[in-house]
Short mmCIF file of C-alpha atoms and ligand atoms in Angstrom, two decimals:
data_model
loop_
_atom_site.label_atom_id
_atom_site.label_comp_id
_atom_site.label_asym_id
_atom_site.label_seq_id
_atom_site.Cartn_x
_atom_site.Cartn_y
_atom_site.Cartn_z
CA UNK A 1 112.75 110.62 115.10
CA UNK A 2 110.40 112.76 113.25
CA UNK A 3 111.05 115.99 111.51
CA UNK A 4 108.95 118.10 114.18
CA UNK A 5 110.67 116.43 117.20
CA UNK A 6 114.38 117.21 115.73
CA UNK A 7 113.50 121.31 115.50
CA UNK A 8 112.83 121.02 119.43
CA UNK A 9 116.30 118.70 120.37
CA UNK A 10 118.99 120.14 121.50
CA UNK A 11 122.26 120.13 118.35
CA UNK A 12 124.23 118.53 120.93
CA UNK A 13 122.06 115.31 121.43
CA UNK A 14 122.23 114.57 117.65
CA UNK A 15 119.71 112.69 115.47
CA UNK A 16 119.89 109.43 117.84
CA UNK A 17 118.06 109.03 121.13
CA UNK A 18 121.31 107.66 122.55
CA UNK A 19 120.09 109.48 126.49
CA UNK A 20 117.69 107.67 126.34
CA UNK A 21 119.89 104.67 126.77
CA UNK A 22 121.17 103.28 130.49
CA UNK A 23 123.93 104.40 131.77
CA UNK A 24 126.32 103.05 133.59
CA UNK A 25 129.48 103.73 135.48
CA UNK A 26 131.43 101.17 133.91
CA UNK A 27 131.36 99.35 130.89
CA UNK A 28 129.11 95.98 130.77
CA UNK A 29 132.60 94.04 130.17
CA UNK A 30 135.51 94.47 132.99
CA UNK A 31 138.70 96.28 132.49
CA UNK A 32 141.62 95.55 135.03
CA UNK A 33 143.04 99.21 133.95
CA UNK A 34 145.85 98.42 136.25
CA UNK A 35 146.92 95.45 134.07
CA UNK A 36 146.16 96.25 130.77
CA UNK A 37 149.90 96.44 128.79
CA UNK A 38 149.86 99.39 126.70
CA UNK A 39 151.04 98.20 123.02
CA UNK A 40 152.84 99.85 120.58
CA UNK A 41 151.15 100.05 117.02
CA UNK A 42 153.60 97.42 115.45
CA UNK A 43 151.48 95.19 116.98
CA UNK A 44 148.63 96.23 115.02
CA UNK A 45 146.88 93.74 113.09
CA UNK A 46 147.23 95.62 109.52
CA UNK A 47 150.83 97.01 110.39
CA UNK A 48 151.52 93.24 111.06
CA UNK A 49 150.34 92.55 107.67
CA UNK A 50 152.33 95.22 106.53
CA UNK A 51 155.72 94.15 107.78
CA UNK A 52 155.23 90.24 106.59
CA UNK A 53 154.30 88.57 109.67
CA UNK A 54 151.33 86.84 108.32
CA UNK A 55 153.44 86.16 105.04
CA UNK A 56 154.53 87.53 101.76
CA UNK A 57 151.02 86.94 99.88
CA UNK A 58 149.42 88.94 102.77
CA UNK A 59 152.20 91.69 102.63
CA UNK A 60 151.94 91.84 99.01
CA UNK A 61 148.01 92.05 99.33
CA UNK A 62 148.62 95.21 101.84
CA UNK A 63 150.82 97.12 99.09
CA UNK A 64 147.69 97.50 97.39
CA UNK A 65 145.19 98.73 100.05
CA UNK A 66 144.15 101.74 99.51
CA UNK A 67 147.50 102.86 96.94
CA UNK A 68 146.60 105.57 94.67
CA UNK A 69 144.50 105.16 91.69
CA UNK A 70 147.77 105.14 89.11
CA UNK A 71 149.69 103.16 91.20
CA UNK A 72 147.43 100.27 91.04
CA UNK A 73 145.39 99.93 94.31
CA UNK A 74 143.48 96.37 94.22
CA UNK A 75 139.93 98.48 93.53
CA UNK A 76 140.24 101.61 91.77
CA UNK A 77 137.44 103.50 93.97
CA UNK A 78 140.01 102.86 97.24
CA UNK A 79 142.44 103.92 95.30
CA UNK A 80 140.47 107.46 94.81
CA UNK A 81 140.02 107.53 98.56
CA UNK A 82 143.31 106.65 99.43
CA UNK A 83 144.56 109.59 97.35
CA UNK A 84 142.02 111.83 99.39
CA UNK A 85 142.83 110.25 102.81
CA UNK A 86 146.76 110.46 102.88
CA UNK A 87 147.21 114.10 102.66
CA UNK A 88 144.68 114.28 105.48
CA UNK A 89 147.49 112.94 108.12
CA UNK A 90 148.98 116.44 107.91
CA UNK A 91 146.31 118.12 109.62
CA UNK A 92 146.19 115.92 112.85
CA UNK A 93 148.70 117.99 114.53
CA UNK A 94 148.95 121.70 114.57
CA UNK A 95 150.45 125.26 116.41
CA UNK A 96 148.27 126.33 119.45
CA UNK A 97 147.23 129.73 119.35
CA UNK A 98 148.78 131.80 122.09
CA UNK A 99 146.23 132.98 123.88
CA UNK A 100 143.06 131.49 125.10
CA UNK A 101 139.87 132.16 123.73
CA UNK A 102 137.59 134.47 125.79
CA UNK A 103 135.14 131.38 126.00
CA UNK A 104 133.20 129.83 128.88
CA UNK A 105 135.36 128.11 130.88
CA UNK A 106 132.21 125.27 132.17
CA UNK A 107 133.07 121.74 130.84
CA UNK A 108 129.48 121.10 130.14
CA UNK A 109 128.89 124.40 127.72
CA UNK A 110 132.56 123.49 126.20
CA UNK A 111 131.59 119.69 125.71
CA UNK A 112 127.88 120.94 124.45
CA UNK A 113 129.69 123.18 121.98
CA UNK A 114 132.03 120.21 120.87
CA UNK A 115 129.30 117.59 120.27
CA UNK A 116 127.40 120.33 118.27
CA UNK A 117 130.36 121.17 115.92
CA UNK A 118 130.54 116.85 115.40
CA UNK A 119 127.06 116.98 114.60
CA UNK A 120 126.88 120.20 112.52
CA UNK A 121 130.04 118.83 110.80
CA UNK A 122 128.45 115.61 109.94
CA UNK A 123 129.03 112.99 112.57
CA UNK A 124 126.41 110.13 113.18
CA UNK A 125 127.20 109.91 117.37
CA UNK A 126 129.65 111.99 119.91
CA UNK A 127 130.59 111.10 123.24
CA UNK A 128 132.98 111.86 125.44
CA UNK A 129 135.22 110.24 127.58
CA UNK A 130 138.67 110.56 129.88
CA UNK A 131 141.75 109.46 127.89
CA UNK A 132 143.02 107.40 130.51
CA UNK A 133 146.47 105.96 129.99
CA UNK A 134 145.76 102.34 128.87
CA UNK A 135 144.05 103.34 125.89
CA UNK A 136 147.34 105.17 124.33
CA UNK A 137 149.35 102.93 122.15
CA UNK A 138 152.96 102.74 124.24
CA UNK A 139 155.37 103.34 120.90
CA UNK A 140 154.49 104.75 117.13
CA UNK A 141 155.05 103.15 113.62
CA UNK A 142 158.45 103.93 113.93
CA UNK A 143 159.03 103.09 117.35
CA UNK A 144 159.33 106.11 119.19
CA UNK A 145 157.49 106.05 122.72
CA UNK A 146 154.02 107.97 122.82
CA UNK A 147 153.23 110.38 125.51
CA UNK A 148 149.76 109.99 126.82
CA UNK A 149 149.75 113.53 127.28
CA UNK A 150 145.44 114.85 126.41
CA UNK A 151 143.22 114.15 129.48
CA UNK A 152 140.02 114.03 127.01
CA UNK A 153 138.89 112.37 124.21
CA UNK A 154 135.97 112.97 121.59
CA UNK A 155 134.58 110.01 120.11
CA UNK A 156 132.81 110.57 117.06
CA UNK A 157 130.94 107.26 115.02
CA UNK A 158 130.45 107.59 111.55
CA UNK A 159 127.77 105.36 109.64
CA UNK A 160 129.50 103.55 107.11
CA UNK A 161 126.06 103.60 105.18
CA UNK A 162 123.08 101.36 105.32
CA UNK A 163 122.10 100.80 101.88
CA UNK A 164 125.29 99.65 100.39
CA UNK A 165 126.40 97.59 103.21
CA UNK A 166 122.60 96.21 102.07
CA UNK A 167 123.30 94.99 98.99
CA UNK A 168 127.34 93.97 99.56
CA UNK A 169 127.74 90.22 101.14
CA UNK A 170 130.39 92.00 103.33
CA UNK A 171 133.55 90.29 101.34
CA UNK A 172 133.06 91.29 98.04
CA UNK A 173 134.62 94.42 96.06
CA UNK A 174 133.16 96.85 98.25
CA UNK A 175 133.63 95.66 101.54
CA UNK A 176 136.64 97.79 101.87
CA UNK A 177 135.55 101.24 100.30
CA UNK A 178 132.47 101.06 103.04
CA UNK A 179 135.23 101.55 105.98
CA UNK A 180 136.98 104.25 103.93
CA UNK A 181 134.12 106.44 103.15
CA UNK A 182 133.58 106.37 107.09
CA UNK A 183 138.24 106.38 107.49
CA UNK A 184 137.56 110.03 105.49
CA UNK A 185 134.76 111.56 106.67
CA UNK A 186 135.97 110.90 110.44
CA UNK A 187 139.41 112.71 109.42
CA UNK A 188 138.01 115.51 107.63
CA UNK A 189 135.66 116.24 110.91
CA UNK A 190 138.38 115.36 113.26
CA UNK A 191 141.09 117.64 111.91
CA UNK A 192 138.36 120.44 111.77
CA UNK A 193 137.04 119.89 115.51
CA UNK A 194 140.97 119.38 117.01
CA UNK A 195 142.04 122.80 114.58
CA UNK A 196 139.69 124.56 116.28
CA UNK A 197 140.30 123.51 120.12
CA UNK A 198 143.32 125.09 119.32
CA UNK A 199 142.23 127.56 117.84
CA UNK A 200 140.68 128.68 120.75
CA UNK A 201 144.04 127.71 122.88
CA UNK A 202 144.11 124.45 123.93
CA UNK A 203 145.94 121.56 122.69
CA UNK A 204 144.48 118.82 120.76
CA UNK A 205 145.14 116.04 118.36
CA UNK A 206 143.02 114.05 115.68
CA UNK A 207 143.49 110.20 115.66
CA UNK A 208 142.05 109.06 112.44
CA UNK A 209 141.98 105.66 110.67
CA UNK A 210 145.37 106.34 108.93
CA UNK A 211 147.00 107.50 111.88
CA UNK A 212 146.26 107.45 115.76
CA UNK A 213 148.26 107.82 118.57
CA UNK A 214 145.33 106.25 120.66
CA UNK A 215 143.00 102.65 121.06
CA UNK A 216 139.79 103.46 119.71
CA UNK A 217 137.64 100.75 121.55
CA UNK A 218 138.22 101.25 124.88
CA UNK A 219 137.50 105.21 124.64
CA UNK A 220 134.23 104.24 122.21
CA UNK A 221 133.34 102.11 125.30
CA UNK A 222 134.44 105.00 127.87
CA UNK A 223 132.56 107.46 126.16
CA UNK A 224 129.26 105.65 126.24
CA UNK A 225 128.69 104.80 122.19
CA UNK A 226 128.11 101.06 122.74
CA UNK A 227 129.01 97.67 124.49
CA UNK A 228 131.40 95.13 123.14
CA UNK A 229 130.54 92.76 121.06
CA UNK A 230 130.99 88.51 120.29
CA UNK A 231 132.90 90.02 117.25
CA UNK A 232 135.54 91.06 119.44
CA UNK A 233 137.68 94.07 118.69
CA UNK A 234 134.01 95.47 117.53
CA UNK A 235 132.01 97.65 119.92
CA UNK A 236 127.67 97.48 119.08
CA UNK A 237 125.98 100.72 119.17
CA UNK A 238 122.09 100.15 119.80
CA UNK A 239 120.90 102.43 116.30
CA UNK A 240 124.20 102.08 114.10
CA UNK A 241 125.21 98.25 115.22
CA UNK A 242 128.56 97.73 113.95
CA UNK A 243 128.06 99.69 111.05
CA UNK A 244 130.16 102.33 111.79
CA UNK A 245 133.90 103.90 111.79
CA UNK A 246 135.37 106.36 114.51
CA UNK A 247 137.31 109.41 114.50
CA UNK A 248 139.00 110.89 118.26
CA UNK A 249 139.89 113.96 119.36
CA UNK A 250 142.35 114.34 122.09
CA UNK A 251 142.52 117.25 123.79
CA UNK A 252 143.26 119.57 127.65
CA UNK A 253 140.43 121.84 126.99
CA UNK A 254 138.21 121.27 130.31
CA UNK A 255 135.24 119.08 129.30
CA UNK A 256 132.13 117.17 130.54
CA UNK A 257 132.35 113.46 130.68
CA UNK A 258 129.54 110.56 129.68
CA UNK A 259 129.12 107.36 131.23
CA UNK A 260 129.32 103.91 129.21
CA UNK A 261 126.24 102.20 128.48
CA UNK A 262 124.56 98.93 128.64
CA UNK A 263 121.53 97.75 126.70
CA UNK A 264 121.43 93.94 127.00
CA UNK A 265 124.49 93.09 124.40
CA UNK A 266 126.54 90.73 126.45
CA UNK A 267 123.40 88.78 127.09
CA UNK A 268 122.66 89.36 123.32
CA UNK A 269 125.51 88.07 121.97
CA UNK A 270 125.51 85.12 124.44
CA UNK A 271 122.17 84.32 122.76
CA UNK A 272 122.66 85.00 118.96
CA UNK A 273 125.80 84.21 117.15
CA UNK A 274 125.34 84.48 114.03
CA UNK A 275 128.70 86.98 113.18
CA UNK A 276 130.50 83.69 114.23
CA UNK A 277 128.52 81.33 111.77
CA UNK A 278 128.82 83.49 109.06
CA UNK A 279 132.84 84.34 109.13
CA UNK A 280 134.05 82.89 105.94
CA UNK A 281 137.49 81.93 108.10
CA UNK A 282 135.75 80.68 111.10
CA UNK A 283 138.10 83.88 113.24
CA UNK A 284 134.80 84.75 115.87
CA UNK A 285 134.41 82.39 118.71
CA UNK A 286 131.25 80.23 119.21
CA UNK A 287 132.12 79.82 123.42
CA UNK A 288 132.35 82.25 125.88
CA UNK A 289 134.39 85.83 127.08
CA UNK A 290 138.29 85.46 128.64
CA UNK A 291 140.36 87.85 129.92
CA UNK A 292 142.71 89.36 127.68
CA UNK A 293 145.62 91.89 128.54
CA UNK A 294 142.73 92.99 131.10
CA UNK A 295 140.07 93.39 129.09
CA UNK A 296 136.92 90.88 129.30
CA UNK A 297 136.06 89.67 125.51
CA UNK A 298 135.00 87.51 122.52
CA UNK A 299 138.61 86.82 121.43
CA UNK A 300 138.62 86.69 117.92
CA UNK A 301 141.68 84.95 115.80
CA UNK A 302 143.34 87.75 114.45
CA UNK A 303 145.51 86.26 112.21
CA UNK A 304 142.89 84.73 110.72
CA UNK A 305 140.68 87.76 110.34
CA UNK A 306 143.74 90.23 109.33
CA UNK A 307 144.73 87.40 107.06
CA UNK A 308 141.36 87.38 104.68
CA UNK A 309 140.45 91.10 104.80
CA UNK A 310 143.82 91.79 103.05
CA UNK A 311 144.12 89.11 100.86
CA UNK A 312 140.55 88.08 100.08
CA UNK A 313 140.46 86.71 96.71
CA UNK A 314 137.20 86.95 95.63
CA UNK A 315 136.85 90.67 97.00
CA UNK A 316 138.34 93.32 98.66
CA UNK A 317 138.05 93.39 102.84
CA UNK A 318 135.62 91.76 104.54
CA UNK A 319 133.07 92.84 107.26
CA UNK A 320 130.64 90.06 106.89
CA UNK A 321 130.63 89.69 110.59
CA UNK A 322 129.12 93.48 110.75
CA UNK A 323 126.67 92.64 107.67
CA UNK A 324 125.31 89.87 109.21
CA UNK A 325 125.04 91.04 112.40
CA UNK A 326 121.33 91.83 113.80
CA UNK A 327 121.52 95.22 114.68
CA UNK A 328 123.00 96.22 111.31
CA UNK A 329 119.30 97.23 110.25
CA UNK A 330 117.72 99.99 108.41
CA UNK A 331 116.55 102.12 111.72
CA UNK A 332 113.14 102.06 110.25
CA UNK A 333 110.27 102.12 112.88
CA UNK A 334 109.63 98.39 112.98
CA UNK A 335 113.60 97.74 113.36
CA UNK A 336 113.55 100.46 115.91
CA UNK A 337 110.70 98.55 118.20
CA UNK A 338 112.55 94.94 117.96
CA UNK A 339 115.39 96.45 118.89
CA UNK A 340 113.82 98.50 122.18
CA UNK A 341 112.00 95.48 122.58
CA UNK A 342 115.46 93.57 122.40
CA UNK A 343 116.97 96.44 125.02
CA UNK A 344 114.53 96.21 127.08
CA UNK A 345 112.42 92.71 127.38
CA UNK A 346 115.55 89.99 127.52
CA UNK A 347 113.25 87.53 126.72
CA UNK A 348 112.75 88.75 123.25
CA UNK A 349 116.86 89.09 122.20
CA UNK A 350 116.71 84.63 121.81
CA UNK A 351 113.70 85.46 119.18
CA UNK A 352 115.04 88.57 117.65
CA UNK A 353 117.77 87.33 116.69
CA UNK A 354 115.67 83.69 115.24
CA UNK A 355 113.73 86.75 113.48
CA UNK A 356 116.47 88.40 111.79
CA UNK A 357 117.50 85.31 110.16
CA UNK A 358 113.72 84.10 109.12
CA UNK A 359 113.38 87.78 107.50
CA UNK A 360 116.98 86.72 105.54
CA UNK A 361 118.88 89.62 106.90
CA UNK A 362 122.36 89.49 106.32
CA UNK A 363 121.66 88.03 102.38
CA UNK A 364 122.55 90.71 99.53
CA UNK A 365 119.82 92.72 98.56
CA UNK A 366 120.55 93.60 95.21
CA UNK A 367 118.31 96.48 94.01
CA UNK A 368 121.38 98.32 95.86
CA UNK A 369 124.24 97.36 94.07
CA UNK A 370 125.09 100.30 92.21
CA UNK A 371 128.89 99.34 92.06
CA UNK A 372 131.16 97.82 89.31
CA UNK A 373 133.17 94.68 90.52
CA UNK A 374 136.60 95.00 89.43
CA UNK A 375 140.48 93.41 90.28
CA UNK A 376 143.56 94.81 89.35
CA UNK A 377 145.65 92.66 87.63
CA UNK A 378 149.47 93.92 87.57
CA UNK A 379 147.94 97.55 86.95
CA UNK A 380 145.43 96.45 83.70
CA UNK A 381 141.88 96.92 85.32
CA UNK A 382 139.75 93.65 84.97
CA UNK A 383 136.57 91.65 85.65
CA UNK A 384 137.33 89.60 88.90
CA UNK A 385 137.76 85.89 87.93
CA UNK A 386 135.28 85.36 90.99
CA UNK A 387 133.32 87.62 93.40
CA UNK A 388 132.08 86.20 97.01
CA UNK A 389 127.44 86.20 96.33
CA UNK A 390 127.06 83.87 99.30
CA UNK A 391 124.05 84.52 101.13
CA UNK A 392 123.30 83.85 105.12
CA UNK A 393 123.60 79.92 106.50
CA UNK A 394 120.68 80.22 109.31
CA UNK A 395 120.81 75.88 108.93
CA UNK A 396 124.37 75.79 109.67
CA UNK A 397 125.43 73.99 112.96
CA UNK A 398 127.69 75.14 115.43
CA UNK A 399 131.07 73.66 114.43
CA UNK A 400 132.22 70.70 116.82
CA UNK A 401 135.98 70.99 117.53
CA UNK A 402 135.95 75.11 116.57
CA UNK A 403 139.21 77.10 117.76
CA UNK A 404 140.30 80.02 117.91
CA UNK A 405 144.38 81.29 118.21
CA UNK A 406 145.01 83.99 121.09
CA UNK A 407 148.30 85.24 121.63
CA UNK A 408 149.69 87.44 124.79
CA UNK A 409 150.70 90.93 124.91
CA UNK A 410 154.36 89.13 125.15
CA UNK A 411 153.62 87.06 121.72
CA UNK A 412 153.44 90.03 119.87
CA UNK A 413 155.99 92.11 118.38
CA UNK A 414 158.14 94.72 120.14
CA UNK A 415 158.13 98.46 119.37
CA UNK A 416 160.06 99.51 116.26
CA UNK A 417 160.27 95.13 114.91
CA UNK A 418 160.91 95.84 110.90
CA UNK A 419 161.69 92.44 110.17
CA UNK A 420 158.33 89.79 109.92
CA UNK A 421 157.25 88.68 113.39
CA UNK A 422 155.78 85.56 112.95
CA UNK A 423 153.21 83.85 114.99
CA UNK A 424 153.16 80.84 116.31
CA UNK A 425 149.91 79.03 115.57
CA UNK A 426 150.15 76.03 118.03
CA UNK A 427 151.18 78.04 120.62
CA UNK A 428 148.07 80.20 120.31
CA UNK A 429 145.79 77.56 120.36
CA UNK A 430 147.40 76.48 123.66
CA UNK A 431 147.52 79.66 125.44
CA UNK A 432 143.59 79.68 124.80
CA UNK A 433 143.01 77.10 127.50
CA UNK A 434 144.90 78.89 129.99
CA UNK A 435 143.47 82.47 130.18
CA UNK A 436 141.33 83.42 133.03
CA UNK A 437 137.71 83.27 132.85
CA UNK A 438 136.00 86.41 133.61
CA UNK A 439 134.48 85.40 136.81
CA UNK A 440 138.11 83.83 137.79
CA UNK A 441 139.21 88.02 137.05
CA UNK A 442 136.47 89.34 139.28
CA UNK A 443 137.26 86.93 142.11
CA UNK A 444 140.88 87.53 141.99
CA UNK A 445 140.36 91.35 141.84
CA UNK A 446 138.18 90.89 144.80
CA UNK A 447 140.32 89.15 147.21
CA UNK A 448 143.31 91.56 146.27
S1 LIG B 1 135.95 90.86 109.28
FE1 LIG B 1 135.43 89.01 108.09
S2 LIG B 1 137.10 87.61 108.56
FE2 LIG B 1 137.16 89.16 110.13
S3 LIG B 1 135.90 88.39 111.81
FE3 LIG B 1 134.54 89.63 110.52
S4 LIG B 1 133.63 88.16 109.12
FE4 LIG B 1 135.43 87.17 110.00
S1 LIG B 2 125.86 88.87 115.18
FE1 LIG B 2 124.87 88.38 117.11
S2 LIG B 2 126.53 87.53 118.37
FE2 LIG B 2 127.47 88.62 116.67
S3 LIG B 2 127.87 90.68 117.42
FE3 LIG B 2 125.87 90.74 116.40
S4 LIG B 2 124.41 90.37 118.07
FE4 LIG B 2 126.41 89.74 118.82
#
């Protein structure tokens, strides 16, 4: 978008064309809402971590995310965010005022005026969405239930930056301070938008990174910012990708709903593959969707995935799968007609994605890499004995035999669990031959 077509746009429809987009009344991948189990954040993968259930190297490993900058966080830049993101968790929450604002009480002006503040305040892409029951957690860190108590939600995506992400391989030393620089701007602008809301009387709530009461991807899909993707717990966005971080606001003040999208990913994804050939832990499935906890998607091993972005040796974090990923691209006018092209022509997405990998996207390009690689070694700051360089495999074959672990809603562990949970490995591989297929869901839900 030019400079001369921006002054005439509306500051509610941001930088991105996204209404220009098809919309849709659901989202391209089915959700039984009636039988999706509400989990409590125990469950999470990093809070798993966290509490040992993937071991003690992984727990150790966690310690270090993101601690402060004396206390010896793995990197010393995440230990400067971390520093900057903690205090941050204060502000989610705050007094109402008593009265309401003498504001217009139309859900379209209100959710206008909302997407404008996200905008003005720095956010890539706003939507907006109900905040229907399934997608609050069921019980906090500590245990205690959670009250699904906003009707609305604001989604806000927030680039975690082209150019870096350009020259990183997505697993080296920083993989991780990419996600925080999007994990702080999306608090800062969330606790501003939800202090506001009540400023003007109404109750609301930020849900960063660091702390959310809610499940970011189903309202990102509910609110119209993309489709999900093969990566699995990843949602696409047609101009950011995967490239990106969300903030929510939940909130009663009357607003204006979107619709979810669909551009072509499922199909996409069916086609292209390549996030699954270049995991360095083999966690994103080559074969198709199942139904899980009644949602239709790319299962991904989480163990496996949870496992190396905390304890990655030769880096810290990982988001190769997003790196690699064809519509992580500059946004530049030639990567913005493949992709309409892609959107629109499904012919093209087989070729697209053939073309991303003849142009070598995915590989570091270096004249980016403005970064200093360093470990942490007991607290003395050092050169990392090795740092992950590897560049895109576009020769390598689908593996024969590849698996992937999936565990049930009842595999996981219950609210409030402080000792390790482990998972059972074998088990998960055998549960992944007996979950429904997606077309087995929509039959069933039909003849109900
Ligand atoms: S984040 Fe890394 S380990 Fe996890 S799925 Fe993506 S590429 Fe694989
Ligand atoms: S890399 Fe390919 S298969 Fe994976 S999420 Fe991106 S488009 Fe889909």
């Amino acid at each position: 978008m030019n400079i001369f077509s921006r002054r005439k746009r509306a500051p509610h429809l941001g930088r991105y064309p996204m209404e220009k987009i098809k919309k849709v009344d659901r989202p391209t991948t089915l959700i039984i809402e009636d039988e999706v189990k509400r989990v409590p954040k125990r469950a999470d993968g990093f809070m798993r971590a966290d509490h040992g259930d993937f071991g003690k190297k992984q727990q150790e490993a966690r310690n270090r995310t993101g601690s402060s900058t004396v206390k010896g966080a793995k990197v010393p830049l995440n230990g400067a965010f971390g520093d900057n993101m903690r205090p941050l968790m204060k502000l989610h929450k705050g007094e109402v005022a008593a009265e309401k604002a003498p504001i217009s009480n139309d859900p379209e002006v209100i959710a206008n005026n909302m997407k404008s503040l996200g905008y003005f305040l720095d956010a890539d892409i706003v939507g907006i969405c109900e905040a229907k029951e399934h997608m609050w957690y069921s019980h906090d860190k500590e245990g205690k239930p959670i009250e699904a108590r906003h009707k609305y939600a604001i989604v806000m995506l927030i680039d975690q930056g082209f150019h870096t992400n350009d020259a990183s391989t997505g697993d080296d030393w920083i993989s991780g301070t990419q996600s925080f620089r999007s994990y702080l701007r999306g608090a800062e602008i969330g606790n501003i938008m939800a202090a506001y809301i009540r400023n003007l009387g109404y109750e609301a709530r930020c849900h960063s990174a660091m702390d959310s009461e809610v499940l970011h991807l189903p309202l990102i899909l509910e609110a119209g910012l993309g489709e999900l993707s093969r990566i699995g717990e990843v949602v696409i966005n047609p101009f950011l990708g995967p490239r990106f971080k969300s903030a929510v606001v939940t909130t009663n003040i009357p607003l204006k709903v979107d619709k979810p999208i669909s551009f072509g990913l499922q199909d996409f994804c069916s086609k292209c593959k390549k996030c699954a050939r270049e995991c360095p832990v083999s966690a994103i499935p080559f074969g198709d969707k199942i139904m899980y906890n009644g949602y239709e998607t790319w299962k991904p091993d989480v163990p496996n995935c949870t496992s190396y972005r905390v304890s990655n040796p030769k880096g810290a974090g990982c988001g190769r799968c997003m790196k690699s990923c064809p519509w992580n691209n500059e946004g530049i006018l030639t990567y913005r007609i493949a992709t309409w092209m892609a959107i629109k022509l499904p012919f093209t997405r087989k070729f697209f994605a053939w073309l991303d990998d003849f142009v070598g996207n995915g590989n570091q390009n270096k004249i980016h890499k403005w970064w200093f690689d360093l470990d942490n070694d007991g607290g003395k700051i050092i050169i990392p004995k090795a740092t992950n360089e590897k560049g895109i495999s576009p020769d390598k074959d689908e593996p024969k035999n590849h698996r992937v672990s999936n565990y049930t809603v009842d595999m996981l562990p219950p609210a409030g669990e402080k000792d390790p949970w482990p998972f059972d490995r074998k088990g998960g591989w055998e549960l992944k031959n007996t979950l429904e297929t997606p077309d087995e869901a929509k039959k069933r839900v039909k003849n109900k």
